[in-house]
Amino acid sequence: MQNKKKQYLGTFPVLLIILIVVFLISMSYGAVNISLDEIFGAMKKWLGNSQDMTLNERIFINIRLPRAILCMIVGAALATGGVLMQALFRNPIVEPGLVGTSSGAAFGAALYFVLGTVLKFNAGEWTLPIAACLGGIFSTSMVFFLSGSRQTGKSSIVGLLLTGIAINALFMSGVGFLSYIARDPQARSITFWNLGTLSGASWHSVIIIGAATVLCILVALRYAKQLNALMMGEEEAQYLGINIRRLQFRVLLVNVIMIAVATAFTGVISFVGLIIPHFLRMINGSDNRYLIRNGALAGAVLLSLADLTARLLLRPAELPIGIVTSVIGVPVFIILLRRKNYFF
Amino acid sequence: MLRVKNISYQTSGKVILENVSAEFLPGRLNLIIGPNGAGKSTLIKVICNQLKPTRGDIFYSQKNLSEIGIEELAKKRSVLSQNVELAFPLMVREVVMMGRYPHFTGKPAARDEAAVEEAMRFFDVSHLSERNCLTLSGGEKQRVQFARVLSQIWYPYQDETRFLILDEPLTFLDVHYQFDFMHKVIHLLSSQDIVVIGVVHDLNLAAKFGDHILLLLDGKVLSAGNRNKVLSAQNIQTAYHLEPIIHKQDDEMHIFFR
């Protein structure tokens, strides 16, 4: 018991220190290198509301700092979403987008790229995020309500999973159709969006995604215990007084808000949500209380590293971050799975 | 007391349970037996609120099951299933602690910790408490599940009767642990506020340990009462289509088949 508690506490500060180091590195390096002195100088001026900043200081405050923060938040959201979905589906190969969220968001975004000008739906810089977010919420609700009609008393979670796969396929073919009928620049926008990018980071997006993510993680922690019980199966969880349908609804709601909002601003970023829960499980088991807390930090670290790589490899241009997460994620994932003493 | 009154259950036009009534009293071991397809598991699921009966009522003490919330029920009734598989690796101690989940929000209180410790000691799994549940042997896993289920009703809830429902608990145990487990259950019965209902397959275990036996056949009660009444040659032949040899000596009863 003592031992376990110590281990649990141990992971959190270690990850926190790693995150701070990665954060500082990722702010220093990029198309323009900024020294730590300049970073602290800029911070001081910014907090003191001073107007006379150098170019580097401006780049730092208006571009790099919001991007670094957004990166951490999105990483935290994706990893927490992965933890929640894997626990809810009792399945280690589930990604947060599985229940249709990211394909729906991609469809919403594609709709905007192709038909945005025709439909005259315009909300300025918010149009794309709103379209993507609505798409994600719409597809996830479709999954939830379509799976709900299966009242056979059999596993409702399998129904949810299969409905999710079907709806995902539907919306991906919708995205395919829209790319097919799109003119070339629009089709390229769709492709880029599906690879994810953090280059659009602004303080507005940081505040919106940050608020949604922090709130959702706090709520998610409340369901950690019930998700633990679900590891034993739906029946067992019910015997412990858990209303499965209600739990599904609430966890999906938390997940869809977090993932749809994050995806809306950054596009589809794969693998973070899949790999982080596995990584943590290997260190310290699968207690969801531990996974959610540390998953958020580990996700932030991973995505910050991926963003740093994406910005540095082709300096001054940058790679889509989704490509980096996949290229790093896949081999790491396979190595982890091949380790002997890991069961999932 | 747990009372089942005129329960019928049908699904897709097939009648699984038909007008089943039974009384399960505290302080004695209530066992349900019957051939495959007799409706034992369905009856257990109906009693546990997992399936809604087509007709009839279930009473926990004096309260109708349909009026008890799922959360309240979990505080006084626990259920052991025959094979619980964890989807992810988890420490034994945390699995046993799940039994206390209905009783606390946030962090476990001292009495939750105490219940977990004692339930683990009772089922002889204390030494495994830091082990990963997925690496245990079948018998060890089942004992961990016993400990979890028992920790759930370790203390009475608002001085009400507690209910322990065992759905084929012995399936994955060797003879030693089958007997060991039965003796432990009997030990539990010495506190008079606990109703134990179990499904077993082995007629000899039923004969040895059952104080009150319910024999189901084709969704109906074929016989209910003490072992001498229920485990008659006539009943066994009707239910299992086998001719038994029943050997009685002193207080012991053994059933053989040709």
Coordinates of C-alpha atoms in Angstrom, one line a residue:
Chain A
M1 CA 0.0 0.0 0.0
Q2 CA 2.7 2.4 1.1
N3 CA 4.8 1.3 -1.8
K4 CA 2.0 1.8 -4.3
K5 CA 1.1 5.3 -3.1
K6 CA 4.8 6.3 -3.4
Q7 CA 5.0 5.0 -6.9
Y8 CA 1.8 6.8 -7.9
L9 CA 3.1 10.1 -6.4
G10 CA 6.5 9.5 -8.0
T11 CA 5.3 9.5 -11.7
F12 CA 3.5 12.8 -11.5
P13 CA 6.4 15.1 -10.4
V14 CA 8.8 13.4 -12.8
L15 CA 6.4 14.0 -15.7
L16 CA 5.9 17.6 -14.5
I17 CA 9.6 18.3 -14.5
I18 CA 10.0 16.7 -17.9
L19 CA 7.2 18.8 -19.2
I20 CA 8.7 22.0 -18.0
V21 CA 12.1 21.2 -19.6
V22 CA 10.4 20.2 -22.9
F23 CA 8.3 23.4 -22.7
L24 CA 11.4 25.6 -22.3
I25 CA 13.3 23.8 -25.1
S26 CA 10.3 24.0 -27.4
M27 CA 10.1 27.7 -26.9
S28 CA 13.7 28.4 -27.5
Y29 CA 14.0 26.5 -30.8
G30 CA 12.1 27.1 -34.1
A31 CA 12.4 29.0 -37.3
V32 CA 14.1 31.6 -35.1
N33 CA 16.0 30.6 -32.1
I34 CA 15.2 32.6 -29.0
S35 CA 17.5 32.5 -25.9
L36 CA 16.2 31.9 -22.4
D37 CA 17.2 35.5 -21.5
E38 CA 15.0 36.8 -24.2
I39 CA 12.2 34.5 -23.1
F40 CA 12.3 35.8 -19.5
G41 CA 12.7 39.4 -20.7
A42 CA 9.7 39.1 -23.0
M43 CA 7.6 37.5 -20.1
K44 CA 8.6 40.4 -17.9
K45 CA 7.6 43.0 -20.4
W46 CA 4.4 41.2 -21.3
L47 CA 3.3 40.9 -17.7
G48 CA 4.2 44.5 -17.2
N49 CA 2.1 45.4 -20.2
S50 CA 5.1 47.1 -21.9
Q51 CA 4.8 48.0 -25.5
D52 CA 8.4 48.3 -26.7
M53 CA 9.2 44.6 -27.5
T54 CA 11.9 43.5 -29.9
L55 CA 10.9 41.4 -32.9
N56 CA 12.1 38.2 -31.2
E57 CA 10.1 39.0 -28.1
R58 CA 7.0 39.6 -30.2
I59 CA 7.4 36.3 -32.1
F60 CA 7.8 34.7 -28.7
I61 CA 4.7 36.2 -27.1
N62 CA 2.3 36.2 -30.0
I63 CA 3.3 33.0 -31.9
R64 CA 5.6 30.7 -30.0
L65 CA 4.2 30.9 -26.4
P66 CA 0.5 30.3 -27.4
R67 CA 1.6 27.5 -29.7
A68 CA 3.6 25.8 -27.0
I69 CA 0.7 26.1 -24.5
L70 CA -1.8 25.0 -27.1
C71 CA 0.4 22.0 -27.9
M72 CA 0.5 20.9 -24.2
I73 CA -3.3 21.3 -23.8
V74 CA -4.1 19.4 -27.0
G75 CA -1.7 16.7 -26.0
A76 CA -3.4 16.5 -22.6
A77 CA -6.8 16.3 -24.2
L78 CA -5.9 13.6 -26.6
A79 CA -4.2 11.4 -24.0
T80 CA -7.0 11.8 -21.5
G81 CA -9.5 11.0 -24.3
G82 CA -7.5 7.9 -25.0
V83 CA -7.6 6.8 -21.4
L84 CA -11.3 7.4 -21.1
M85 CA -12.2 5.6 -24.3
Q86 CA -9.9 2.6 -23.7
A87 CA -11.5 2.2 -20.2
L88 CA -15.0 2.7 -21.5
F89 CA -14.6 0.1 -24.2
R90 CA -12.4 -2.2 -22.1
N91 CA -10.2 -2.3 -25.1
P92 CA -6.6 -1.4 -25.4
I93 CA -6.6 -0.6 -29.2
V94 CA -9.2 2.2 -29.0
E95 CA -8.4 5.8 -29.9
P96 CA -10.3 8.8 -28.7
G97 CA -11.7 9.4 -32.1
L98 CA -13.2 5.9 -32.3
V99 CA -16.8 6.9 -31.5
G100 CA -16.9 9.1 -34.6
T101 CA -15.6 12.3 -33.1
S102 CA -12.6 12.9 -35.3
S103 CA -14.1 11.7 -38.5
G104 CA -17.2 13.8 -37.9
A105 CA -14.9 16.8 -37.2
A106 CA -13.0 16.1 -40.4
F107 CA -16.2 16.0 -42.3
G108 CA -17.3 19.3 -40.8
A109 CA -14.0 20.8 -41.7
A110 CA -14.2 19.4 -45.2
L111 CA -17.7 20.8 -45.6
Y112 CA -16.4 24.2 -44.7
F113 CA -13.4 24.0 -47.1
V114 CA -15.6 22.9 -50.0
L115 CA -19.0 24.5 -49.5
G116 CA -18.1 27.3 -47.0
T117 CA -18.3 30.0 -49.7
V118 CA -21.5 28.6 -51.1
L119 CA -23.4 28.2 -47.8
K120 CA -22.6 31.7 -46.7
F121 CA -22.1 30.5 -43.2
N122 CA -19.4 32.7 -41.9
A123 CA -18.2 33.4 -38.4
G124 CA -14.8 34.9 -39.3
E125 CA -11.8 33.1 -37.8
W126 CA -14.2 30.8 -35.9
T127 CA -15.9 29.3 -38.9
L128 CA -13.6 26.4 -39.4
P129 CA -13.4 25.4 -35.7
I130 CA -17.2 25.7 -35.3
A131 CA -17.9 23.6 -38.4
A132 CA -15.4 20.9 -37.2
C133 CA -16.7 20.9 -33.6
L134 CA -20.3 20.6 -34.7
G135 CA -19.3 17.8 -37.1
G136 CA -17.6 15.9 -34.3
I137 CA -20.5 16.4 -31.9
F138 CA -23.1 15.4 -34.5
S139 CA -21.3 12.2 -35.5
T140 CA -20.7 11.1 -31.9
S141 CA -24.4 11.7 -31.0
M142 CA -25.3 9.6 -34.0
V143 CA -23.2 6.8 -32.7
F144 CA -24.6 7.0 -29.2
F145 CA -28.2 7.1 -30.1
L146 CA -28.0 4.5 -32.9
S147 CA -26.3 2.1 -30.5
G148 CA -29.0 2.8 -27.9
S149 CA -31.8 1.1 -29.8
R150 CA -30.1 -2.3 -29.2
Q151 CA -31.9 -3.2 -26.1
T152 CA -31.2 -6.9 -26.0
G153 CA -29.6 -7.0 -22.6
K154 CA -26.3 -8.0 -24.3
S155 CA -23.1 -6.0 -24.1
S156 CA -24.1 -2.5 -25.0
I157 CA -20.4 -1.6 -25.3
V158 CA -19.8 -3.9 -28.2
G159 CA -22.8 -2.2 -29.9
L160 CA -21.3 1.2 -29.3
L161 CA -17.9 0.1 -30.6
L162 CA -19.4 -1.4 -33.8
T163 CA -21.7 1.5 -34.4
G164 CA -18.6 3.8 -34.0
I165 CA -16.7 1.9 -36.6
A166 CA -19.6 2.1 -39.0
I167 CA -20.2 5.8 -38.5
N168 CA -16.5 6.5 -38.8
A169 CA -16.5 4.8 -42.2
L170 CA -19.5 6.8 -43.3
F171 CA -18.0 10.1 -42.4
M172 CA -14.6 9.2 -43.9
S173 CA -16.3 8.4 -47.2
G174 CA -18.1 11.8 -46.9
V175 CA -14.7 13.4 -46.5
G176 CA -13.5 11.4 -49.5
F177 CA -16.4 12.5 -51.6
L178 CA -15.9 16.2 -50.7
S179 CA -12.2 15.9 -51.6
Y180 CA -13.2 14.3 -54.8
I181 CA -15.6 17.1 -55.9
A182 CA -13.3 19.8 -54.5
R183 CA -11.0 22.0 -56.6
D184 CA -7.3 21.5 -56.0
P185 CA -6.5 24.0 -53.3
Q186 CA -9.5 23.0 -51.3
A187 CA -8.7 19.4 -51.6
R188 CA -5.2 20.2 -50.3
S189 CA -6.6 22.1 -47.4
I190 CA -8.7 19.0 -46.5
T191 CA -5.6 16.8 -46.7
F192 CA -3.5 19.2 -44.5
W193 CA -6.3 19.4 -42.0
N194 CA -6.4 15.7 -41.6
L195 CA -2.7 15.6 -40.8
G196 CA -3.0 18.1 -38.0
T197 CA -1.3 21.4 -37.5
L198 CA -0.7 23.7 -34.6
S199 CA 0.4 26.7 -36.7
G200 CA -2.9 28.4 -36.2
A201 CA -2.4 28.8 -32.5
S202 CA -3.6 32.1 -31.0
W203 CA -4.4 33.2 -27.5
H204 CA -8.1 32.9 -28.4
S205 CA -7.7 29.2 -29.2
V206 CA -5.6 28.6 -26.1
I207 CA -8.2 30.0 -23.8
I208 CA -11.1 28.1 -25.4
I209 CA -9.3 24.7 -25.7
G210 CA -7.7 25.3 -22.3
A211 CA -11.0 25.9 -20.5
A212 CA -12.7 23.0 -22.2
T213 CA -9.8 20.6 -21.5
V214 CA -9.2 21.5 -17.9
L215 CA -12.9 21.3 -17.1
C216 CA -13.2 17.9 -18.9
I217 CA -10.2 16.4 -17.1
L218 CA -11.6 17.5 -13.7
V219 CA -14.9 15.9 -14.6
A220 CA -13.2 12.8 -16.0
L221 CA -11.4 12.2 -12.7
R222 CA -14.8 11.8 -11.0
Y223 CA -15.6 8.9 -13.2
A224 CA -12.2 7.2 -12.8
K225 CA -13.5 4.8 -10.1
Q226 CA -16.5 3.8 -12.1
L227 CA -14.3 3.2 -15.1
N228 CA -12.1 1.0 -12.9
A229 CA -15.1 -1.1 -12.0
L230 CA -16.0 -1.4 -15.7
M231 CA -12.7 -3.3 -16.2
M232 CA -14.4 -6.3 -14.8
G233 CA -17.3 -6.2 -17.3
E234 CA -20.6 -4.5 -17.5
E235 CA -22.5 -6.9 -15.2
E236 CA -19.9 -6.7 -12.5
A237 CA -20.0 -2.9 -12.7
Q238 CA -23.7 -2.9 -12.4
Y239 CA -23.5 -5.1 -9.3
L240 CA -21.4 -2.4 -7.8
G241 CA -24.2 0.1 -8.3
I242 CA -23.1 1.7 -11.6
N243 CA -25.6 2.8 -14.2
I244 CA -23.8 1.7 -17.3
R245 CA -25.8 3.7 -19.8
R246 CA -25.4 6.9 -17.8
L247 CA -21.7 6.3 -17.4
Q248 CA -21.3 5.8 -21.1
F249 CA -23.2 8.9 -21.9
R250 CA -21.2 11.1 -19.5
V251 CA -17.8 9.8 -20.4
L252 CA -18.6 10.1 -24.1
L253 CA -19.8 13.6 -23.5
V254 CA -16.6 14.6 -21.7
N255 CA -14.6 12.9 -24.4
V256 CA -16.5 14.5 -27.3
I257 CA -16.2 18.0 -25.9
M258 CA -12.5 17.6 -25.3
I259 CA -11.7 15.9 -28.6
A260 CA -14.1 17.9 -30.8
V261 CA -12.8 21.2 -29.5
A262 CA -9.1 20.2 -29.7
T263 CA -9.6 18.7 -33.2
A264 CA -11.5 21.7 -34.4
F265 CA -8.5 24.0 -33.9
T266 CA -5.7 21.6 -34.8
G267 CA -7.0 19.0 -37.2
V268 CA -6.7 15.3 -36.7
I269 CA -3.6 14.3 -34.7
S270 CA -3.4 10.5 -34.4
F271 CA -1.6 8.1 -32.1
V272 CA -1.2 10.3 -29.0
G273 CA -4.5 9.0 -27.5
L274 CA -3.5 5.5 -28.3
I275 CA 0.0 5.3 -27.1
I276 CA 0.0 7.4 -23.9
P277 CA -2.3 5.1 -21.9
H278 CA -0.2 2.1 -22.9
F279 CA 3.0 3.8 -21.9
L280 CA 1.6 4.6 -18.5
R281 CA 0.0 1.3 -17.9
M282 CA 3.4 -0.3 -18.4
I283 CA 5.0 1.9 -15.7
N284 CA 2.3 1.6 -13.1
G285 CA -0.8 -0.4 -13.9
S286 CA -4.2 0.6 -15.1
D287 CA -5.9 2.4 -12.2
N288 CA -7.8 5.1 -14.1
R289 CA -7.2 7.7 -11.4
Y290 CA -3.5 7.4 -12.0
L291 CA -3.9 7.2 -15.8
I292 CA -6.0 10.3 -16.1
R293 CA -3.8 12.5 -13.9
N294 CA -0.5 11.3 -15.5
G295 CA -2.0 10.8 -18.9
A296 CA -2.7 14.5 -19.3
L297 CA 1.0 15.3 -18.4
A298 CA 2.5 12.6 -20.6
G299 CA 0.3 13.6 -23.5
A300 CA 1.4 17.2 -23.1
V301 CA 5.1 16.1 -23.1
L302 CA 4.6 13.8 -26.2
L303 CA 2.8 16.4 -28.3
S304 CA 5.3 19.1 -27.4
L305 CA 8.2 16.9 -28.5
A306 CA 6.4 16.1 -31.7
D307 CA 5.7 19.7 -32.4
L308 CA 9.3 20.6 -31.7
T309 CA 10.4 17.9 -34.2
A310 CA 7.8 19.1 -36.7
R311 CA 9.2 22.6 -36.5
L312 CA 12.9 21.7 -36.6
L313 CA 13.2 19.0 -39.2
L314 CA 12.4 21.2 -42.3
R315 CA 13.4 24.6 -40.8
P316 CA 12.1 27.2 -41.6
A317 CA 9.2 25.2 -43.1
E318 CA 7.4 22.7 -40.9
L319 CA 5.9 19.2 -41.1
P320 CA 2.3 18.4 -40.3
I321 CA 2.4 17.3 -36.7
G322 CA 0.1 14.3 -37.4
I323 CA 2.9 12.8 -39.6
V324 CA 5.4 13.2 -36.8
T325 CA 3.2 11.6 -34.1
S326 CA 2.6 8.6 -36.4
V327 CA 6.3 8.3 -37.4
I328 CA 7.5 8.4 -33.8
G329 CA 4.4 6.7 -32.4
V330 CA 4.2 3.6 -34.4
P331 CA 7.7 2.2 -33.8
V332 CA 7.6 3.1 -30.1
F333 CA 4.2 1.5 -29.8
I334 CA 5.5 -1.7 -31.4
I335 CA 8.5 -1.8 -29.2
L336 CA 6.3 -1.4 -26.1
L337 CA 4.0 -4.2 -27.2
R338 CA 6.8 -6.6 -27.7
R339 CA 8.0 -6.2 -24.1
K340 CA 7.6 -9.5 -22.2
N341 CA 6.0 -8.5 -19.0
Y342 CA 3.3 -6.3 -20.4
F343 CA -0.2 -7.8 -20.9
F344 CA -1.9 -5.1 -22.9
Chain B
M1 CA -35.1 -12.6 3.9
L2 CA -35.3 -12.5 0.2
R3 CA -38.6 -13.5 -1.4
V4 CA -39.3 -14.3 -5.0
K5 CA -43.0 -14.2 -5.8
N6 CA -44.6 -15.7 -8.9
I7 CA -41.7 -14.7 -11.2
S8 CA -42.0 -15.4 -14.9
Y9 CA -39.5 -14.4 -17.5
Q10 CA -39.8 -14.8 -21.2
T11 CA -37.7 -13.5 -24.0
S12 CA -38.3 -13.8 -27.8
G13 CA -41.4 -15.8 -27.1
K14 CA -39.5 -18.4 -25.1
V15 CA -40.5 -19.0 -21.5
I16 CA -37.4 -19.3 -19.4
L17 CA -39.0 -19.0 -15.9
E18 CA -42.6 -19.8 -15.2
N19 CA -44.3 -18.8 -11.9
V20 CA -41.3 -19.3 -9.7
S21 CA -41.8 -18.6 -6.0
A22 CA -39.2 -19.1 -3.3
E23 CA -38.0 -17.9 0.1
F24 CA -34.4 -17.5 1.0
L25 CA -33.8 -17.0 4.7
P26 CA -30.8 -15.6 6.5
G27 CA -28.5 -17.9 8.6
R28 CA -28.8 -20.9 6.3
L29 CA -27.2 -21.8 3.0
N30 CA -29.7 -21.6 0.2
L31 CA -28.6 -23.4 -2.9
I32 CA -30.2 -23.5 -6.3
I33 CA -29.6 -26.6 -8.5
G34 CA -31.0 -28.0 -11.7
P35 CA -29.8 -29.3 -15.1
N36 CA -28.5 -27.0 -17.8
G37 CA -31.2 -24.8 -19.2
A38 CA -33.4 -25.1 -16.1
G39 CA -33.3 -21.3 -15.6
K40 CA -30.9 -21.1 -12.7
S41 CA -28.8 -18.3 -14.1
T42 CA -31.8 -16.4 -15.3
L43 CA -33.3 -16.6 -11.8
I44 CA -30.1 -15.3 -10.4
K45 CA -30.1 -12.4 -12.9
V46 CA -33.7 -11.6 -12.1
I47 CA -32.9 -11.6 -8.4
C48 CA -29.9 -9.3 -9.0
N49 CA -31.9 -6.8 -11.0
Q50 CA -29.9 -7.7 -14.2
L51 CA -33.0 -8.8 -16.0
K52 CA -36.5 -7.4 -15.4
P53 CA -39.1 -10.2 -14.9
T54 CA -42.0 -10.4 -17.2
R55 CA -44.3 -10.9 -14.2
G56 CA -43.9 -11.2 -10.5
D57 CA -42.1 -9.4 -7.7
I58 CA -38.9 -9.8 -5.7
F59 CA -38.6 -8.6 -2.2
Y60 CA -35.4 -7.7 -0.4
S61 CA -36.4 -7.9 3.3
Q62 CA -39.8 -6.1 2.9
K63 CA -38.9 -3.9 0.1
N64 CA -39.8 -4.5 -3.5
L65 CA -36.7 -4.7 -5.8
S66 CA -38.3 -2.4 -8.3
E67 CA -38.3 0.3 -5.6
I68 CA -34.7 0.0 -4.7
G69 CA -32.2 2.1 -6.6
I70 CA -29.2 0.5 -8.2
E71 CA -26.8 2.4 -5.9
E72 CA -28.6 1.5 -2.7
L73 CA -28.8 -2.1 -3.8
A74 CA -25.1 -2.3 -4.3
K75 CA -24.6 -1.2 -0.6
K76 CA -26.3 -4.3 0.8
R77 CA -26.2 -6.9 -2.0
S78 CA -23.1 -8.3 -3.7
V79 CA -22.8 -10.8 -6.5
L80 CA -20.0 -13.2 -7.4
S81 CA -20.0 -14.4 -11.0
Q82 CA -18.3 -17.5 -12.2
N83 CA -15.6 -16.0 -14.3
V84 CA -14.5 -12.4 -14.0
E85 CA -11.8 -11.3 -16.4
L86 CA -10.1 -8.0 -16.0
A87 CA -9.6 -6.0 -19.2
F88 CA -6.4 -4.4 -18.0
P89 CA -3.7 -5.1 -15.5
L90 CA -4.6 -4.0 -12.0
M91 CA -3.2 -4.7 -8.5
V92 CA -5.1 -7.2 -6.4
R93 CA -5.6 -4.7 -3.6
E94 CA -7.3 -2.3 -6.0
V95 CA -9.6 -5.0 -7.3
V96 CA -10.7 -5.9 -3.8
M97 CA -11.1 -2.2 -3.1
M98 CA -13.7 -2.1 -5.9
G99 CA -16.0 -3.9 -3.5
R100 CA -16.0 -0.7 -1.4
Y101 CA -16.7 1.6 -4.4
P102 CA -20.5 1.8 -3.6
H103 CA -19.6 3.1 -0.1
F104 CA -17.3 6.0 -0.7
T105 CA -16.8 8.9 -3.1
G106 CA -13.4 10.2 -3.7
K107 CA -10.9 8.5 -1.3
P108 CA -11.6 5.3 0.7
A109 CA -12.2 5.9 4.4
A110 CA -10.4 4.0 7.1
R111 CA -13.3 1.5 7.4
D112 CA -13.1 0.8 3.7
E113 CA -9.4 0.1 4.0
A114 CA -10.1 -2.1 7.0
A115 CA -12.8 -4.1 5.2
V116 CA -10.4 -4.7 2.3
E117 CA -7.7 -5.9 4.6
E118 CA -10.0 -8.2 6.4
A119 CA -11.7 -9.6 3.4
M120 CA -8.3 -10.3 1.9
R121 CA -7.2 -12.1 5.0
F122 CA -10.4 -14.0 5.2
F123 CA -9.9 -15.4 1.7
D124 CA -6.2 -15.9 2.1
V125 CA -5.0 -13.5 -0.5
S126 CA -3.3 -10.8 1.6
H127 CA 0.1 -11.9 0.4
L128 CA -0.9 -11.3 -3.2
S129 CA -2.1 -7.7 -2.5
E130 CA 0.6 -6.0 -4.6
R131 CA 0.5 -8.5 -7.4
N132 CA -0.9 -7.8 -10.9
C133 CA -4.3 -9.6 -11.0
L134 CA -3.7 -10.8 -14.6
T135 CA -0.7 -12.9 -13.6
L136 CA -2.6 -14.9 -10.9
S137 CA -3.7 -18.5 -11.4
G138 CA -7.3 -19.3 -11.9
G139 CA -7.9 -20.3 -8.3
E140 CA -6.1 -17.2 -7.0
K141 CA -8.2 -14.9 -9.3
Q142 CA -11.4 -16.4 -8.0
R143 CA -10.3 -16.0 -4.4
V144 CA -9.5 -12.3 -5.1
Q145 CA -13.0 -12.0 -6.6
F146 CA -14.5 -13.6 -3.4
A147 CA -12.6 -11.1 -1.3
R148 CA -13.9 -8.2 -3.4
V149 CA -17.5 -9.4 -3.2
L150 CA -17.2 -9.9 0.5
S151 CA -15.7 -6.5 1.1
Q152 CA -18.7 -5.0 -0.5
I153 CA -21.0 -6.2 2.2
W154 CA -18.4 -6.4 5.0
Y155 CA -20.4 -4.1 7.2
P156 CA -24.2 -4.0 7.5
Y157 CA -25.8 -1.1 5.7
Q158 CA -28.1 0.8 8.0
D159 CA -28.6 -2.3 10.1
E160 CA -30.4 -4.0 7.2
T161 CA -30.0 -7.6 6.1
R162 CA -27.1 -8.2 3.7
F163 CA -27.4 -10.4 0.6
L164 CA -24.7 -12.5 -0.9
I165 CA -25.5 -14.1 -4.3
L166 CA -23.1 -16.6 -5.7
D167 CA -23.5 -17.6 -9.4
E168 CA -21.7 -20.9 -9.8
P169 CA -18.8 -19.8 -7.6
L170 CA -17.0 -23.1 -7.6
T171 CA -16.5 -23.7 -11.3
F172 CA -12.9 -22.8 -11.5
L173 CA -11.7 -24.2 -8.1
D174 CA -10.1 -27.5 -7.3
V175 CA -11.7 -29.8 -4.6
H176 CA -9.6 -28.3 -1.8
Y177 CA -10.7 -24.8 -2.5
Q178 CA -14.3 -25.8 -3.2
F179 CA -14.5 -27.2 0.3
D180 CA -12.5 -24.4 1.8
F181 CA -14.8 -21.9 0.2
M182 CA -18.0 -23.6 1.3
H183 CA -16.7 -23.7 4.9
K184 CA -16.0 -20.0 4.7
V185 CA -19.4 -19.3 3.5
I186 CA -20.9 -21.3 6.3
H187 CA -18.7 -19.3 8.7
L188 CA -20.2 -16.1 7.3
L189 CA -23.7 -17.5 8.0
S190 CA -23.0 -17.4 11.7
S191 CA -23.8 -13.7 11.6
Q192 CA -27.6 -14.0 11.4
D193 CA -28.1 -10.9 9.2
I194 CA -26.9 -12.3 5.9
V195 CA -28.8 -14.1 3.2
V196 CA -26.7 -16.4 1.0
I197 CA -28.0 -17.8 -2.2
G198 CA -25.8 -19.9 -4.4
V199 CA -26.0 -21.8 -7.7
V200 CA -24.0 -25.0 -7.7
H201 CA -23.8 -27.9 -10.2
D202 CA -22.3 -30.6 -8.0
L203 CA -25.2 -32.5 -6.3
N204 CA -22.8 -33.9 -3.7
L205 CA -21.7 -30.4 -2.7
A206 CA -25.4 -29.4 -2.5
A207 CA -26.1 -32.5 -0.3
K208 CA -23.2 -31.8 2.0
F209 CA -23.6 -28.0 2.5
G210 CA -27.1 -27.0 1.4
D211 CA -29.5 -26.2 4.3
H212 CA -32.2 -25.3 1.8
I213 CA -32.2 -26.5 -1.8
L214 CA -34.3 -25.2 -4.7
L215 CA -34.4 -27.7 -7.6
L216 CA -35.4 -26.1 -10.9
L217 CA -36.5 -27.9 -14.1
D218 CA -37.7 -26.3 -17.3
G219 CA -38.1 -22.9 -15.6
K220 CA -40.3 -24.3 -12.8
V221 CA -39.7 -25.3 -9.3
L222 CA -39.6 -29.0 -9.2
S223 CA -38.9 -29.2 -5.5
A224 CA -37.8 -27.0 -2.6
G225 CA -36.8 -27.8 1.0
N226 CA -34.1 -29.7 2.9
R227 CA -31.8 -32.2 1.1
N228 CA -33.7 -35.3 2.1
K229 CA -36.8 -34.0 0.4
V230 CA -35.3 -32.4 -2.7
L231 CA -32.5 -34.8 -3.4
S232 CA -34.8 -37.9 -3.6
A233 CA -34.1 -40.6 -6.2
Q234 CA -37.4 -39.7 -7.9
N235 CA -36.5 -35.9 -8.2
I236 CA -33.0 -36.5 -9.5
Q237 CA -34.2 -39.0 -12.1
T238 CA -36.9 -36.5 -13.3
A239 CA -34.4 -33.6 -13.5
Y240 CA -31.3 -35.3 -14.9
H241 CA -32.6 -38.5 -16.6
L242 CA -30.1 -40.5 -14.7
E243 CA -30.8 -43.2 -12.1
P244 CA -29.0 -42.3 -8.9
I245 CA -27.7 -44.4 -6.1
I246 CA -28.1 -42.5 -2.9
H247 CA -26.0 -43.5 0.0
K248 CA -26.8 -42.3 3.4
Q249 CA -24.7 -42.8 6.5
D250 CA -25.1 -41.0 9.8
D251 CA -25.4 -37.4 8.8
E252 CA -23.7 -37.8 5.4
M253 CA -25.4 -38.2 2.1
H254 CA -23.7 -39.2 -1.2
I255 CA -25.1 -39.5 -4.6
F256 CA -23.6 -41.8 -7.3
F257 CA -24.6 -42.5 -10.8
R258 CA -24.4 -45.7 -12.7

